[in-house]
Amino acid sequence: ALLTAPAFVRNEIVGAPTVKLSTRGPEVFVAGNALGQDGVGWDPPARTLREILMESNFGLGRTITLTLATHRADPGGYVKLLWHKTWAYFNDYEVPNNVNFELHRAHLPTLRWGFVSMGFLSSAALLGLLLGIPRRRTLTALYILFFALTASVISLYILGRFRLHVLPLFAIFAALTLDWAVRALRARR
């Protein structure tokens, strides 16, 4: 609340909706979720996008309803789309964009180590999520933040820069895996 308060105050001053931080939500939701989209990268369906945004008057709730309605004939197709986006989110490959893991890897010495790739981080983080279950009370805030941020990216569309803000959490859960591996080696298991 403290970090976003200046934006909310600014919105009040200029007469914008108080908690609205972006006007791109409706457009982005259609681009990542409409029938025929693969949800990876920015390739908006121009005609569908225009129709939905005009009918919804750019309202996010109505846009979501209309976008999901494009899957009415095949709801299983939408489940497949969500699975595809989830797979892409945890995949090593990043859709090229202006900011992503590889850019940060080029500038941060710790990420230059050979084994530290997005594939390693995501795999180790997934295992770390499981290994952290016994410590879930201590890690509750991290679990909630990880799943909330991950869901926010998957619900829109997958692009390298969108998952970048989740990388610190990937690293923390990957560290649980490394800790487990070191302990197992020390115990010769």
C-alpha positions as a Markdown table, in Angstrom:
| # | Residue | x | y | z |
|---|---|---|---|---|
| 1 | Ala | 0.0 | 0.0 | 0.0 |
| 2 | Leu | 2.8 | 2.4 | 0.9 |
| 3 | Leu | 4.6 | 1.8 | -2.5 |
| 4 | Thr | 1.5 | 2.2 | -4.6 |
| 5 | Ala | 0.0 | 5.1 | -2.6 |
| 6 | Pro | 1.6 | 7.9 | -4.7 |
| 7 | Ala | 0.0 | 6.4 | -7.8 |
| 8 | Phe | -3.4 | 6.2 | -6.1 |
| 9 | Val | -3.1 | 9.8 | -4.9 |
| 10 | Arg | -2.1 | 10.9 | -8.4 |
| 11 | Asn | -5.1 | 9.0 | -9.9 |
| 12 | Glu | -7.5 | 10.8 | -7.4 |
| 13 | Ile | -6.0 | 14.2 | -8.3 |
| 14 | Val | -6.4 | 13.7 | -12.1 |
| 15 | Gly | -9.8 | 12.1 | -11.8 |
| 16 | Ala | -8.8 | 8.6 | -12.9 |
| 17 | Pro | -10.0 | 5.4 | -11.2 |
| 18 | Thr | -8.2 | 5.3 | -7.9 |
| 19 | Val | -6.6 | 1.9 | -8.0 |
| 20 | Lys | -6.1 | 1.6 | -11.8 |
| 21 | Leu | -2.4 | 1.3 | -12.5 |
| 22 | Ser | -2.6 | 0.3 | -16.1 |
| 23 | Thr | -4.9 | 0.7 | -19.1 |
| 24 | Arg | -3.5 | -2.2 | -21.0 |
| 25 | Gly | -5.2 | -5.0 | -18.9 |
| 26 | Pro | -8.2 | -5.6 | -21.3 |
| 27 | Glu | -6.0 | -5.6 | -24.4 |
| 28 | Val | -3.4 | -7.9 | -22.9 |
| 29 | Phe | -6.0 | -10.4 | -21.6 |
| 30 | Val | -7.5 | -10.7 | -25.1 |
| 31 | Ala | -4.1 | -11.1 | -26.7 |
| 32 | Gly | -3.1 | -13.9 | -24.4 |
| 33 | Asn | -6.4 | -15.7 | -24.0 |
| 34 | Ala | -8.7 | -15.4 | -27.0 |
| 35 | Leu | -9.5 | -18.4 | -29.2 |
| 36 | Gly | -6.7 | -19.0 | -31.6 |
| 37 | Gln | -4.0 | -17.5 | -29.5 |
| 38 | Asp | -1.0 | -19.5 | -28.2 |
| 39 | Gly | -0.5 | -17.2 | -25.2 |
| 40 | Val | 3.3 | -16.9 | -25.8 |
| 41 | Gly | 4.6 | -13.6 | -27.1 |
| 42 | Trp | 2.8 | -10.5 | -28.3 |
| 43 | Asp | 0.6 | -11.4 | -31.4 |
| 44 | Pro | -2.8 | -9.8 | -30.8 |
| 45 | Pro | -5.7 | -11.0 | -32.9 |
| 46 | Ala | -6.6 | -7.6 | -34.4 |
| 47 | Arg | -10.2 | -8.3 | -35.4 |
| 48 | Thr | -11.2 | -10.2 | -32.2 |
| 49 | Leu | -9.3 | -7.7 | -30.1 |
| 50 | Arg | -11.2 | -4.8 | -31.7 |
| 51 | Glu | -14.6 | -6.5 | -31.4 |
| 52 | Ile | -14.2 | -7.5 | -27.7 |
| 53 | Leu | -12.8 | -4.1 | -26.7 |
| 54 | Met | -15.6 | -2.2 | -28.5 |
| 55 | Glu | -18.3 | -4.4 | -26.9 |
| 56 | Ser | -16.7 | -4.3 | -23.4 |
| 57 | Asn | -16.0 | -0.5 | -23.6 |
| 58 | Phe | -12.5 | -1.4 | -22.4 |
| 59 | Gly | -13.8 | -2.7 | -19.0 |
| 60 | Leu | -11.6 | -5.4 | -17.7 |
| 61 | Gly | -14.4 | -7.6 | -16.2 |
| 62 | Arg | -16.5 | -7.6 | -19.3 |
| 63 | Thr | -13.4 | -8.1 | -21.5 |
| 64 | Ile | -12.5 | -11.2 | -19.5 |
| 65 | Thr | -16.1 | -12.6 | -19.9 |
| 66 | Leu | -16.1 | -11.9 | -23.7 |
| 67 | Thr | -12.6 | -13.4 | -24.2 |
| 68 | Leu | -13.4 | -16.6 | -22.3 |
| 69 | Ala | -16.7 | -16.8 | -24.3 |
| 70 | Thr | -14.6 | -17.3 | -27.5 |
| 71 | His | -13.8 | -20.8 | -26.1 |
| 72 | Arg | -17.4 | -21.7 | -25.5 |
| 73 | Ala | -17.5 | -24.3 | -28.2 |
| 74 | Asp | -14.3 | -26.0 | -26.8 |
| 75 | Pro | -13.6 | -25.3 | -23.1 |
| 76 | Gly | -10.9 | -27.9 | -23.2 |
| 77 | Gly | -9.1 | -25.8 | -25.7 |
| 78 | Tyr | -8.8 | -23.1 | -23.0 |
| 79 | Val | -7.4 | -25.6 | -20.5 |
| 80 | Lys | -4.8 | -26.6 | -23.2 |
| 81 | Leu | -4.0 | -22.9 | -23.7 |
| 82 | Leu | -3.4 | -22.4 | -20.0 |
| 83 | Trp | -1.2 | -25.6 | -19.8 |
| 84 | His | 0.8 | -24.3 | -22.8 |
| 85 | Lys | 1.3 | -20.9 | -21.1 |
| 86 | Thr | 2.3 | -22.6 | -17.9 |
| 87 | Trp | 4.8 | -24.8 | -19.7 |
| 88 | Ala | 6.3 | -21.8 | -21.5 |
| 89 | Tyr | 6.5 | -19.9 | -18.2 |
| 90 | Phe | 8.7 | -22.6 | -16.7 |
| 91 | Asn | 10.6 | -23.3 | -19.9 |
| 92 | Asp | 14.3 | -22.3 | -20.4 |
| 93 | Tyr | 13.5 | -20.4 | -23.6 |
| 94 | Glu | 12.4 | -16.8 | -23.4 |
| 95 | Val | 10.5 | -15.1 | -26.1 |
| 96 | Pro | 12.9 | -12.3 | -27.1 |
| 97 | Asn | 12.0 | -8.9 | -25.6 |
| 98 | Asn | 13.7 | -5.8 | -24.3 |
| 99 | Val | 14.4 | -7.2 | -20.8 |
| 100 | Asn | 14.8 | -10.8 | -19.8 |
| 101 | Phe | 16.9 | -13.3 | -18.0 |
| 102 | Glu | 19.6 | -13.4 | -20.6 |
| 103 | Leu | 20.1 | -9.6 | -20.4 |
| 104 | His | 20.5 | -9.8 | -16.7 |
| 105 | Arg | 22.8 | -12.8 | -17.0 |
| 106 | Ala | 25.1 | -10.7 | -19.2 |
| 107 | His | 25.5 | -8.1 | -16.5 |
| 108 | Leu | 25.3 | -10.0 | -13.2 |
| 109 | Pro | 28.4 | -12.1 | -12.4 |
| 110 | Thr | 26.5 | -14.6 | -10.3 |
| 111 | Leu | 24.2 | -15.4 | -13.2 |
| 112 | Arg | 27.2 | -16.0 | -15.5 |
| 113 | Trp | 28.1 | -19.3 | -13.9 |
| 114 | Gly | 27.6 | -22.1 | -16.4 |
| 115 | Phe | 24.9 | -24.0 | -14.6 |
| 116 | Val | 22.7 | -21.0 | -13.8 |
| 117 | Ser | 20.2 | -20.8 | -16.7 |
| 118 | Met | 16.5 | -20.2 | -16.7 |
| 119 | Gly | 16.0 | -23.9 | -17.2 |
| 120 | Phe | 18.1 | -24.8 | -14.2 |
| 121 | Leu | 16.4 | -22.1 | -12.0 |
| 122 | Ser | 12.9 | -23.1 | -13.0 |
| 123 | Ser | 13.5 | -26.8 | -12.5 |
| 124 | Ala | 15.3 | -26.3 | -9.2 |
| 125 | Ala | 12.6 | -23.9 | -8.1 |
| 126 | Leu | 9.8 | -26.4 | -8.9 |
| 127 | Leu | 11.6 | -29.1 | -6.8 |
| 128 | Gly | 12.2 | -26.5 | -4.1 |
| 129 | Leu | 8.5 | -25.7 | -3.9 |
| 130 | Leu | 8.0 | -29.4 | -3.0 |
| 131 | Leu | 11.0 | -29.5 | -0.7 |
| 132 | Gly | 9.8 | -26.4 | 1.1 |
| 133 | Ile | 6.5 | -28.0 | 2.1 |
| 134 | Pro | 7.7 | -29.1 | 5.5 |
| 135 | Arg | 8.8 | -25.5 | 6.2 |
| 136 | Arg | 5.6 | -24.0 | 4.7 |
| 137 | Arg | 4.7 | -22.0 | 7.8 |
| 138 | Thr | 8.0 | -20.2 | 7.6 |
| 139 | Leu | 7.8 | -19.8 | 3.8 |
| 140 | Thr | 4.0 | -18.9 | 3.6 |
| 141 | Ala | 4.6 | -15.4 | 2.4 |
| 142 | Leu | 7.1 | -16.6 | -0.3 |
| 143 | Tyr | 4.7 | -19.3 | -1.5 |
| 144 | Ile | 1.8 | -16.8 | -1.7 |
| 145 | Leu | 3.9 | -14.2 | -3.6 |
| 146 | Phe | 5.3 | -16.9 | -5.9 |
| 147 | Phe | 1.9 | -18.3 | -6.8 |
| 148 | Ala | 0.3 | -14.9 | -7.1 |
| 149 | Leu | 3.0 | -13.5 | -9.4 |
| 150 | Thr | 3.1 | -16.7 | -11.5 |
| 151 | Ala | -0.7 | -16.7 | -11.9 |
| 152 | Ser | -0.7 | -13.1 | -12.9 |
| 153 | Val | 1.8 | -13.8 | -15.7 |
| 154 | Ile | 0.1 | -17.0 | -16.9 |
| 155 | Ser | -3.3 | -15.4 | -16.9 |
| 156 | Leu | -2.1 | -12.8 | -19.4 |
| 157 | Tyr | 0.6 | -14.0 | -21.8 |
| 158 | Ile | 4.2 | -15.2 | -21.6 |
| 159 | Leu | 7.1 | -13.0 | -22.3 |
| 160 | Gly | 10.6 | -13.0 | -20.8 |
| 161 | Arg | 10.3 | -9.6 | -19.1 |
| 162 | Phe | 7.0 | -10.5 | -17.4 |
| 163 | Arg | 8.5 | -13.4 | -15.5 |
| 164 | Leu | 11.6 | -11.4 | -14.6 |
| 165 | His | 10.1 | -10.0 | -11.4 |
| 166 | Val | 9.5 | -13.5 | -10.2 |
| 167 | Leu | 13.2 | -14.5 | -10.6 |
| 168 | Pro | 14.2 | -13.7 | -7.0 |
| 169 | Leu | 11.5 | -16.1 | -5.9 |
| 170 | Phe | 12.7 | -18.7 | -8.4 |
| 171 | Ala | 16.2 | -18.3 | -6.9 |
| 172 | Ile | 15.0 | -18.7 | -3.3 |
| 173 | Phe | 13.1 | -21.9 | -4.0 |
| 174 | Ala | 16.0 | -23.2 | -6.2 |
| 175 | Ala | 18.2 | -22.5 | -3.2 |
| 176 | Leu | 16.1 | -25.0 | -1.2 |
| 177 | Thr | 16.9 | -27.6 | -3.8 |
| 178 | Leu | 20.6 | -26.8 | -3.7 |
| 179 | Asp | 20.6 | -27.0 | 0.1 |
| 180 | Trp | 18.8 | -30.4 | -0.1 |
| 181 | Ala | 21.4 | -31.7 | -2.6 |
| 182 | Val | 24.3 | -30.5 | -0.5 |
| 183 | Arg | 22.9 | -32.1 | 2.6 |
| 184 | Ala | 22.2 | -35.3 | 0.7 |
| 185 | Leu | 25.7 | -35.5 | -0.6 |
| 186 | Arg | 27.2 | -34.8 | 2.9 |
| 187 | Ala | 25.1 | -37.6 | 4.2 |
| 188 | Arg | 26.2 | -39.8 | 1.2 |
| 189 | Arg | 22.6 | -40.4 | 0.2 |
